[in-house]
Coordinates of C-alpha atoms in Angstrom, one line a residue:
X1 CA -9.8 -3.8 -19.5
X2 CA -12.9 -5.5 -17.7
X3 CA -13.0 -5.7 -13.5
X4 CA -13.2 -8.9 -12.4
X5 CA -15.4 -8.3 -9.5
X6 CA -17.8 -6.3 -12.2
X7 CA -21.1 -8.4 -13.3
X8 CA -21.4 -9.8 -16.6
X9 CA -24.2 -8.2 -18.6
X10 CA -25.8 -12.0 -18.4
X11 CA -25.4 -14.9 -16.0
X12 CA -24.6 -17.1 -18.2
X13 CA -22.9 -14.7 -21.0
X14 CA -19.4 -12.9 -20.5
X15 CA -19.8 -9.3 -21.7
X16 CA -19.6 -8.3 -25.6
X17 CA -16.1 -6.8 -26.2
X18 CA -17.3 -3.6 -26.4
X19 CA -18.3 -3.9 -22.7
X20 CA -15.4 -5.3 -22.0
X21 CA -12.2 -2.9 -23.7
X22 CA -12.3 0.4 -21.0
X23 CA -10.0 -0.4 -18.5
X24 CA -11.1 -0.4 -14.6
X25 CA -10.8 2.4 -12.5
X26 CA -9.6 0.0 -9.2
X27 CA -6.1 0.3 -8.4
X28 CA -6.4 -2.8 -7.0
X29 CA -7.2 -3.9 -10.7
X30 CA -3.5 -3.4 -11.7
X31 CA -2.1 -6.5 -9.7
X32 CA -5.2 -8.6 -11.9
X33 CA -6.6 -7.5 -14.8
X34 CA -3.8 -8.6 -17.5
X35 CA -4.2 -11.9 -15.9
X36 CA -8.0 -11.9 -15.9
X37 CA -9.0 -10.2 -19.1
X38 CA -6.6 -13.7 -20.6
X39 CA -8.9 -15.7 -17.8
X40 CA -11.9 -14.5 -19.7
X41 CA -11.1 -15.0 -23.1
X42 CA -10.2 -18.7 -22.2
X43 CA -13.7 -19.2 -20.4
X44 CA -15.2 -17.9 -23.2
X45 CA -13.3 -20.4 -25.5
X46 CA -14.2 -22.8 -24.2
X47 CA -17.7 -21.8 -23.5
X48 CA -18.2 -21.7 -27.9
X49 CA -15.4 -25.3 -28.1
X50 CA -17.8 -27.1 -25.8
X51 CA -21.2 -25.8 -26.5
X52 CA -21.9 -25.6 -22.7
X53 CA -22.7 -22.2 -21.5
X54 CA -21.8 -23.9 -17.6
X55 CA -17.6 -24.9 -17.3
X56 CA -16.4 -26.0 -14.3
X57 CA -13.8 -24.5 -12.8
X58 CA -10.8 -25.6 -10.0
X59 CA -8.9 -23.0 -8.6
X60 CA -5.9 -24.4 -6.9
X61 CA -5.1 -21.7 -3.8
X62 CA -8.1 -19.8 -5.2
X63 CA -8.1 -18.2 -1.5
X64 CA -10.9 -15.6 -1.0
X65 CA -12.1 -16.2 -4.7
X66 CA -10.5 -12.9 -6.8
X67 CA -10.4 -15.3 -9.8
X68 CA -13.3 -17.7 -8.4
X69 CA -16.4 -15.4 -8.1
X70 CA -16.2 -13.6 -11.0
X71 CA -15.9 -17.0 -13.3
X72 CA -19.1 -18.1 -11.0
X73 CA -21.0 -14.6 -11.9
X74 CA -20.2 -15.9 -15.5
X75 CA -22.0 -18.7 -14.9
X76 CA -19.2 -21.2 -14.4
X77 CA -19.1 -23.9 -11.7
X78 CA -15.8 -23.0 -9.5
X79 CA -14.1 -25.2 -6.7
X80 CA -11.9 -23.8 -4.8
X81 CA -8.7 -25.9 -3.0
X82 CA -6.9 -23.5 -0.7
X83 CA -4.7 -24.7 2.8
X84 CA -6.3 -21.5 4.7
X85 CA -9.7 -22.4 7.1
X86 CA -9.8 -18.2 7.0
X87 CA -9.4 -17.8 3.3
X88 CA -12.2 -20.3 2.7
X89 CA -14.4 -18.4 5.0
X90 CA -13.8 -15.1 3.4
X91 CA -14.9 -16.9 0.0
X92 CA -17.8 -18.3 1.4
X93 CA -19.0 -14.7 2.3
X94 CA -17.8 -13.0 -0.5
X95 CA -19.4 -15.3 -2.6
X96 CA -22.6 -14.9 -0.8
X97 CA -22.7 -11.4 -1.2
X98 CA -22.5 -11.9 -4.9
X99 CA -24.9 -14.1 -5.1
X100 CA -23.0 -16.7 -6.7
X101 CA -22.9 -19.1 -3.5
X102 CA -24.3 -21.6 -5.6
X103 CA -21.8 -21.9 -8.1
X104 CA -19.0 -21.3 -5.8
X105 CA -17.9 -24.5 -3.3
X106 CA -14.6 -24.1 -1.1
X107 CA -12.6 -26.7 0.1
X108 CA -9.7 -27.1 2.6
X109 CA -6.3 -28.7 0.9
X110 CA -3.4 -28.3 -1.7
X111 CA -1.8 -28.6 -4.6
X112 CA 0.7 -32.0 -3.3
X113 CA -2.9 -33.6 -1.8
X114 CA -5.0 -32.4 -4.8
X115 CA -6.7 -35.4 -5.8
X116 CA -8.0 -36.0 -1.9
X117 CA -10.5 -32.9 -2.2
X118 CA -10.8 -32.0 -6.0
X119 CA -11.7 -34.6 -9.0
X120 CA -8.9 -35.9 -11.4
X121 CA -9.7 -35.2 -15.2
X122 CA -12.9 -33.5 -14.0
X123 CA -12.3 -29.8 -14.9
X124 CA -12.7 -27.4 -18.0
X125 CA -10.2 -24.9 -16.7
X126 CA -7.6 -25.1 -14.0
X127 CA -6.1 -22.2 -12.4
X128 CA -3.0 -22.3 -10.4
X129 CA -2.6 -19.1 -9.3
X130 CA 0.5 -18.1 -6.9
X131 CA 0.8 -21.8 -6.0
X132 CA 3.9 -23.2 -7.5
X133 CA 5.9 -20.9 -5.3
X134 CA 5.3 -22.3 -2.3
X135 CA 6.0 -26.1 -3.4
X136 CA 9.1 -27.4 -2.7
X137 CA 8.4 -29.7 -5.9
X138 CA 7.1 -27.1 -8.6
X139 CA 6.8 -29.6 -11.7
X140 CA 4.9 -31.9 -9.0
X141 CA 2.0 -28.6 -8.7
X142 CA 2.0 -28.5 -12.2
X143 CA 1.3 -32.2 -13.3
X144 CA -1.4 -32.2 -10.6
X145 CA -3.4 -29.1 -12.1
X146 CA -2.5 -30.7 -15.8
X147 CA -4.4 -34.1 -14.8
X148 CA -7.0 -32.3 -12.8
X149 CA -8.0 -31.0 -16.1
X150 CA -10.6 -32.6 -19.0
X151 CA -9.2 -33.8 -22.1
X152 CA -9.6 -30.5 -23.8
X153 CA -8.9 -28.4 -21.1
X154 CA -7.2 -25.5 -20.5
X155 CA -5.0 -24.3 -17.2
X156 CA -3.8 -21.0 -16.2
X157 CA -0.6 -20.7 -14.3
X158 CA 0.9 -17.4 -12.6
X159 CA 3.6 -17.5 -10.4
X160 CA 6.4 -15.3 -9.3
X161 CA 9.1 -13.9 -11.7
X162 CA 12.5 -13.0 -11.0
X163 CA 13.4 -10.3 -12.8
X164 CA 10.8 -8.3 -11.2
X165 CA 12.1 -9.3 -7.5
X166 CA 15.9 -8.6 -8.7
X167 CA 14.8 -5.0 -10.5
X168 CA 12.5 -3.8 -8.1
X169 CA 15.8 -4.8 -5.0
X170 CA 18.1 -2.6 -7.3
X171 CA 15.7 0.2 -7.5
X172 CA 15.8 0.1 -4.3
X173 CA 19.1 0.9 -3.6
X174 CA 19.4 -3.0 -2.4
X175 CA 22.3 -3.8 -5.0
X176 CA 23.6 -6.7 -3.1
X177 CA 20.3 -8.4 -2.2
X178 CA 19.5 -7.8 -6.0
X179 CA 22.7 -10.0 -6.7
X180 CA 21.9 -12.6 -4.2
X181 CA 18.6 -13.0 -6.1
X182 CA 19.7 -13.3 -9.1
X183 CA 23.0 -15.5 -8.3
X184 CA 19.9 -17.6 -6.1
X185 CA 18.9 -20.7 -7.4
X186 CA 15.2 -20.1 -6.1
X187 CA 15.4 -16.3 -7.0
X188 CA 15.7 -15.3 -3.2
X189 CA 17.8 -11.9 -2.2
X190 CA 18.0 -12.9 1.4
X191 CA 16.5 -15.0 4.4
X192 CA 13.4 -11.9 5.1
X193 CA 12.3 -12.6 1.3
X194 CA 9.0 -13.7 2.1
X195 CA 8.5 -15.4 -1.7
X196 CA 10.2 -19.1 -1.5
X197 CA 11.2 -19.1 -5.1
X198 CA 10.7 -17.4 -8.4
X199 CA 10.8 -18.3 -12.2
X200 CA 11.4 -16.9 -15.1
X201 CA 9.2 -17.6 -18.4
X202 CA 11.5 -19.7 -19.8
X203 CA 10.9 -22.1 -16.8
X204 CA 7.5 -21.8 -16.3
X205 CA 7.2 -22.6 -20.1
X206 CA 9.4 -25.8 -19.4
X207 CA 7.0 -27.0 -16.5
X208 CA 3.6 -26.6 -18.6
X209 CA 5.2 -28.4 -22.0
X210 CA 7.0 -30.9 -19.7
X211 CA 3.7 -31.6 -18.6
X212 CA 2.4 -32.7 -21.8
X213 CA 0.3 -29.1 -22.4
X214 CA 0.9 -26.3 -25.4
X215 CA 1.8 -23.2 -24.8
X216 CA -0.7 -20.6 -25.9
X217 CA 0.5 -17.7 -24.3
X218 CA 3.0 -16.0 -22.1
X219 CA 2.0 -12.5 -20.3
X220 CA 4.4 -10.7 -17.7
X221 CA 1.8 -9.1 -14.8
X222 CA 2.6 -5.8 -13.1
X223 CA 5.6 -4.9 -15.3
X224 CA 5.2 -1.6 -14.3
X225 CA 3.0 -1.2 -11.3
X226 CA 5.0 -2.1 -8.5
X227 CA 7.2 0.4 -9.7
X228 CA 5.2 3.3 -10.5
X229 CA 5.0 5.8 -6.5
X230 CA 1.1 5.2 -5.4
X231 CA 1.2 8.7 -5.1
X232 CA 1.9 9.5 -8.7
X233 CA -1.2 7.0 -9.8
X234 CA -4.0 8.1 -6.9
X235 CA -3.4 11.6 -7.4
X236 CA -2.2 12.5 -11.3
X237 CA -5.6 12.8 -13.2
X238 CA -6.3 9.7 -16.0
X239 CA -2.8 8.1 -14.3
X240 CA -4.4 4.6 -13.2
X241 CA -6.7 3.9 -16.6
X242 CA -3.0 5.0 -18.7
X243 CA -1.1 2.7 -16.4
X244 CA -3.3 0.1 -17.0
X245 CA -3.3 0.4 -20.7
X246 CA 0.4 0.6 -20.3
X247 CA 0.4 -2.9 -18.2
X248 CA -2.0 -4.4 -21.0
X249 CA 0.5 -3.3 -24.1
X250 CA 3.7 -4.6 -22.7
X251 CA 2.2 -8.1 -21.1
X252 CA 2.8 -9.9 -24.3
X253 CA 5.7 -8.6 -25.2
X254 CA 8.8 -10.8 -24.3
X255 CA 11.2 -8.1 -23.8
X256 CA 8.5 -7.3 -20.8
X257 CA 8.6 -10.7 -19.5
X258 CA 12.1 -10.8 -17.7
X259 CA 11.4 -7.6 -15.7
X260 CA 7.5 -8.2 -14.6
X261 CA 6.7 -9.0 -10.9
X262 CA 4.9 -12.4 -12.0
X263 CA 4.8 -14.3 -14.9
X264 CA 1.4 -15.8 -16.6
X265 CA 1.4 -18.7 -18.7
X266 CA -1.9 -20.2 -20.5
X267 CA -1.7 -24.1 -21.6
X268 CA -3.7 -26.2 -23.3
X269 CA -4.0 -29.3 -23.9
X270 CA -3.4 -31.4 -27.3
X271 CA -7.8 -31.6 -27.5
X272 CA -8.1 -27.5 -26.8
X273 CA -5.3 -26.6 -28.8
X274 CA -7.2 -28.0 -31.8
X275 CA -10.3 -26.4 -31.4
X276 CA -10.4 -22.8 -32.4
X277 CA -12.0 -21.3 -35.4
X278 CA -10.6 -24.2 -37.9
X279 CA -11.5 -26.8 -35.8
X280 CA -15.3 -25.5 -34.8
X281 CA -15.6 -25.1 -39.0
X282 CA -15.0 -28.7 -38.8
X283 CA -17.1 -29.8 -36.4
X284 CA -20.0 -27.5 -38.0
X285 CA -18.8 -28.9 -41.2
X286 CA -19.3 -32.9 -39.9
X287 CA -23.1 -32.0 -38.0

């Protein structure tokens, strides 16, 4: 599985799969590499649907850019939209020292106000990335990212699940709190939870098709990770590059989905949907 903060073998090209299938040796990889090896393959999608090497890009709460820089080092315009002045500022440097500055422009704002900072129906891709949690109107978040996007577009949602939050609180030995979130409308186990609200996939699937997109694909993120002791994983030689292969295997499996720490869900619109393989034969076929 690729690292998103690893350089494409071209600026303008993302790596050949054979680059691309070893998993990366950052731990920090395991709370992002399911989401961003899915990421990729959309980018490069589009990239062969459009014919433009250059997509631009919105990432909605994009913060620091963990998503943003590597699409930019793809060669990909990205604009960021995120509330935090700090978070902007740590983009800004980060995307300096990757020399992607260029391609990378930051923006104070959010998902309710999107339309004051980003451009409506002006985007390739959209990602809304730990977003909808935080909105007191989710379906709201996604409409906005849905008509931020082009007509063939494609957006990227992750957000929260709650069978992650209610397994990981029984684990725990937290039975009751475990309950509470799963008896919770919003998916809290108490008033400390720090997450405002969780979703399952069946949800999440609801929002993005009641929001005019298709589904293309569901992924649950960090099924295992947050479970596995850090311990076992920095110190049990080959541990992180199994555990990731592990994460990778079970994220598009459904029985997965109900127990994973966040939930991923690719859409596409009626114009993308209709452009893979059959529908580049056609246009090929028509020229």
């Amino acid at each position: 599985m690729s690292d998103p903060m690893r350089p494409p073998v071209s600026p303008h090209h993302a790596e050949p799969a054979s680059s691309r299938s070893g998993p990366s040796r950052s731990r920090a990889s395991l709370r992002t590499a399911v989401v961003w090896e899915v990421v990729q393959d959309a980018l490069e999608r589009r990239v062969k649907a459009t014919g433009r090497e250059s997509l631009d890009v919105l990432d909605t709460g994009g913060g620091s850019g963990n998503f943003a820089v590597p699409a930019a080092r793809l060669g990909h315009r990205v604009t960021v939209v995120d509330p935090s002045p700090n978070a902007l500022f740590a983009l800004e440097r980060r995307a300096a020292e990757a020399g992607v500055a260029d391609r990378v422009k930051g923006v104070q704002g959010d998902a309710h106000g999107l339309f004051d900072v980003a451009e409506r129906g002006g985007y390739d891709v959209v990602l809304c990335h730990g977003v909808l949690e935080y909105m007191d109107d989710p379906a709201e978040g996604v409409r906005n990212a849905v008509a931020a996007l082009r007509p063939e577009g494609v957006l990227s949602l992750l957000a929260a699940g709650l069978g992650g939050a209610v397994l990981a609180r029984a684990l725990a030995g937290h039975f009751k709190e475990a309950k509470q979130a799963l008896d919770d409308p919003n998916g809290r186990w108490g008033t400390g939870d720090p997450v405002p609200r969780r979703f399952t996939a069946e949800q999440l699937t609801d929002l993005v098709e009641g929001a005019g997109l298709r589904v293309g694909a569901v992924h649950g993120v960090r099924v295992f990770a947050d479970l596995v002791p850090g311990v076992l994983v920095d110190t049990e030689p080959g541990a992180l590059e199994a555990l990731l292969k592990l994460e990778e295997a079970a994220a598009e499996l459904s029985a997965f989905h109900s127990v994973a720490t966040q939930l991923h869900v690719l859409g596409e619109t009626a114009g993308a949907a209709g452009t893979g393989e059959a529908g580049e034969t056609g246009e090929a076929a028509g020229a």
